[in-house]
Amino acid sequence: MAGAPRHTRAPLQWDGVDVSDLLRKSLLQLSTMTSVRDAIERAAISRGVARRFVAGAETADAVRVSDELARVGRGVSIGYLGGETTSLEHAQQTKAAYLAVVGELAANGYIGHGRAEVSVPLPALGLGLDDGRRVALEHAREICRAAADAGAVVTVDMPDHTMTDATLHVVHDLRQDFPDTGVALQTCLHRTEADCRELSYAGSRVRLCKGAYREPGSAAYQDRADVDKAYVRCLKVLMAGAGYPMVASHDLRLVEIAAALAGKHGRDPKSFEYQMRYGIRIDEQQRIADRGDQMRVYVPFGSEWYGYLMRRLAERPANAALFLRSLLVRS
Ligand SMILES: Cc1cc2nc3c(=O)[nH]c(=O)nc-3n(C[C@H](O)[C@H](O)[C@H](O)COP(=O)(O)OP(=O)(O)OC[C@H]3O[C@@H](n4cnc5c(N)ncnc54)[C@H](O)[C@@H]3O)c2cc1C
């Protein structure tokens, strides 16, 4: 779920300048400066804003937040923030981090609303290395096995469009042994409606999201309205199909359309779910859980939380303002 964030919100204009975009770019630029990064890393992890979006640096943080969410009827999908993988050793460390968190969940007797899920990005498991497909498959297989033993499930994140085919191949192989392995699809891509058709068979868990990467026009819709329309088309395919759709969006119009389509197709509330990020649309998450639908929250943790936090802040000027204010007030 890393990568260059897509610019999707309505622009805030001032004298012909897109202020939201300017703020977003400035924040992302600022966040790459080492001195700024060091200062924020030291200051922010203990503070409310970082804690709002990231569970913490340690496995125990992910388990604690999972437990808190389970108590209010929400499930979790845990993602490890381990930074960019450039070596086999790093990929092995990432795999070990996933095995550790799955082990801890099992040891703590986690019984969430629905089984716990881990969100696994294949590039972090070595997909981009030499012989990457085999390496990532082997690592993902170990995680799937541990998850199955712990009563949890795995969903494979979708990286940018250059890795869609490789990711789907790995997921296909994983499903031979672990048929409940989920996969994310991105409605910004032209190909995704066809992928949804192919993947809407019984038992197939598909997480539908808009897409987090800046993609070229040859592969993806450039206009956010087209991405949203494609989301609705894909939802129609998935809700009408025999699979298990996972509606990953904070866009309330799409959430409502998903609910209407589920109703139209007579879906049992246990046959699909909603997914949102930790700290975003919290009231809506609770409303969905309270009305009896399944609500799963993506809970990120790990030492490389900084980049994830900065992307969440840059997505919304209001978040950036909140963050800067908290730093100024409390330093
Ligand atoms: C569980 C989960 C898994 C995902 N997995 C993947 C993946 O594997 N691959 C991938 O490419 N992408 C993934 N994504 C990201 C996704 O593709 C989108 O980039 C992201 O969810 C934003 O799109 P949106 O549908 O929420 O709509 P948007 O139009 O971006 O947002 C809708 C509304 O949500 C609110 N909102 C959104 N972001 C914020 C924020 N940071 N702070 C406060 N409010 C906010 C705003 O009110 C906004 O208007 C995932 C997202 C989720 C929730």
mmCIF file of C-alpha atoms and ligand atoms in Angstrom, residues 1 8-9 53 157-158 184 186 207 209-213 224 248-251 275-277 280-281 298 312 315-316 319, ligand 1:
data_model
loop_
_atom_site.group_PDB
_atom_site.id
_atom_site.type_symbol
_atom_site.label_atom_id
_atom_site.label_comp_id
_atom_site.label_asym_id
_atom_site.label_seq_id
_atom_site.Cartn_x
_atom_site.Cartn_y
_atom_site.Cartn_z
ATOM 1 C CA MET A 1 0.000 0.000 0.000
ATOM 2 C CA THR A 8 -7.943 12.243 -5.890
ATOM 3 C CA ARG A 9 -9.619 14.973 -3.869
ATOM 4 C CA PHE A 53 -2.964 6.461 11.842
ATOM 5 C CA ASP A 157 -1.904 -6.025 -1.569
ATOM 6 C CA MET A 158 -1.716 -4.827 -5.160
ATOM 7 C CA ALA A 184 -6.588 -6.364 -3.937
ATOM 8 C CA GLN A 186 -7.509 -1.299 -8.301
ATOM 9 C CA ARG A 207 -10.495 -6.374 -2.042
ATOM 10 C CA CYS A 209 -9.849 -0.249 -3.975
ATOM 11 C CA LYS A 210 -9.395 2.810 -6.189
ATOM 12 C CA GLY A 211 -5.608 2.431 -6.378
ATOM 13 C CA ALA A 212 -2.851 4.293 -4.573
ATOM 14 C CA TYR A 213 -0.320 4.805 -7.363
ATOM 15 C CA ARG A 224 -11.072 10.555 -10.577
ATOM 16 C CA ALA A 248 -11.947 -0.954 0.650
ATOM 17 C CA SER A 249 -12.863 2.715 0.433
ATOM 18 C CA HIS A 250 -13.540 5.743 2.609
ATOM 19 C CA ASP A 251 -15.737 7.191 -0.124
ATOM 20 C CA GLN A 275 -12.439 -2.117 4.841
ATOM 21 C CA MET A 276 -11.003 1.248 5.890
ATOM 22 C CA ARG A 277 -7.707 2.483 7.233
ATOM 23 C CA ILE A 280 -9.817 7.418 8.887
ATOM 24 C CA ARG A 281 -13.610 7.795 8.981
ATOM 25 C CA TYR A 298 -6.281 -1.831 8.053
ATOM 26 C CA ARG A 312 -1.868 9.914 5.097
ATOM 27 C CA GLU A 315 -3.778 13.141 1.444
ATOM 28 C CA ARG A 316 -5.739 15.807 3.249
ATOM 29 C CA ASN A 319 -4.640 16.272 8.453
HETATM 30 C C1 LIG B 1 -8.002 -1.605 3.555
HETATM 31 C C2 LIG B 1 -7.371 -0.915 2.387
HETATM 32 C C3 LIG B 1 -6.485 -1.613 1.593
HETATM 33 C C4 LIG B 1 -5.900 -1.017 0.474
HETATM 34 N N1 LIG B 1 -5.058 -1.745 -0.311
HETATM 35 C C5 LIG B 1 -4.538 -1.183 -1.418
HETATM 36 C C6 LIG B 1 -3.736 -1.936 -2.312
HETATM 37 O O1 LIG B 1 -3.465 -3.107 -2.104
HETATM 38 N N2 LIG B 1 -3.247 -1.300 -3.410
HETATM 39 C C7 LIG B 1 -3.524 0.018 -3.692
HETATM 40 O O2 LIG B 1 -3.088 0.523 -4.730
HETATM 41 N N3 LIG B 1 -4.281 0.754 -2.830
HETATM 42 C C8 LIG B 1 -4.778 0.199 -1.716
HETATM 43 N N4 LIG B 1 -5.555 0.957 -0.886
HETATM 44 C C9 LIG B 1 -5.641 2.421 -1.082
HETATM 45 C C10 LIG B 1 -6.761 2.802 -2.021
HETATM 46 O O3 LIG B 1 -6.464 2.335 -3.326
HETATM 47 C C11 LIG B 1 -6.959 4.307 -2.069
HETATM 48 O O4 LIG B 1 -5.780 4.949 -2.461
HETATM 49 C C12 LIG B 1 -7.369 4.896 -0.742
HETATM 50 O O5 LIG B 1 -8.224 4.046 -0.032
HETATM 51 C C13 LIG B 1 -8.127 6.217 -0.972
HETATM 52 O O6 LIG B 1 -9.259 5.976 -1.781
HETATM 53 P P1 LIG B 1 -10.760 6.078 -1.234
HETATM 54 O O7 LIG B 1 -11.546 4.985 -1.881
HETATM 55 O O8 LIG B 1 -10.790 6.068 0.231
HETATM 56 O O9 LIG B 1 -11.311 7.404 -1.887
HETATM 57 P P2 LIG B 1 -10.821 8.899 -1.783
HETATM 58 O O10 LIG B 1 -11.584 9.603 -2.844
HETATM 59 O O11 LIG B 1 -9.340 9.018 -1.785
HETATM 60 O O12 LIG B 1 -11.321 9.359 -0.361
HETATM 61 C C14 LIG B 1 -12.723 9.433 -0.059
HETATM 62 C C15 LIG B 1 -12.891 10.262 1.183
HETATM 63 O O13 LIG B 1 -12.300 9.599 2.305
HETATM 64 C C16 LIG B 1 -11.725 10.524 3.185
HETATM 65 N N5 LIG B 1 -10.266 10.308 3.277
HETATM 66 C C17 LIG B 1 -9.477 9.660 2.407
HETATM 67 N N6 LIG B 1 -8.193 9.663 2.837
HETATM 68 C C18 LIG B 1 -8.197 10.342 4.002
HETATM 69 C C19 LIG B 1 -7.191 10.686 4.955
HETATM 70 N N7 LIG B 1 -5.898 10.343 4.792
HETATM 71 N N8 LIG B 1 -7.542 11.379 6.043
HETATM 72 C C20 LIG B 1 -8.836 11.735 6.246
HETATM 73 N N9 LIG B 1 -9.837 11.442 5.378
HETATM 74 C C21 LIG B 1 -9.523 10.746 4.291
HETATM 75 C C22 LIG B 1 -11.977 11.885 2.615
HETATM 76 O O14 LIG B 1 -13.152 12.402 3.174
HETATM 77 C C23 LIG B 1 -12.179 11.607 1.149
HETATM 78 O O15 LIG B 1 -12.941 12.577 0.519
HETATM 79 C C24 LIG B 1 -6.190 0.356 0.207
HETATM 80 C C25 LIG B 1 -7.087 1.064 1.009
HETATM 81 C C26 LIG B 1 -7.692 0.445 2.073
HETATM 82 C C27 LIG B 1 -8.669 1.233 2.906
#
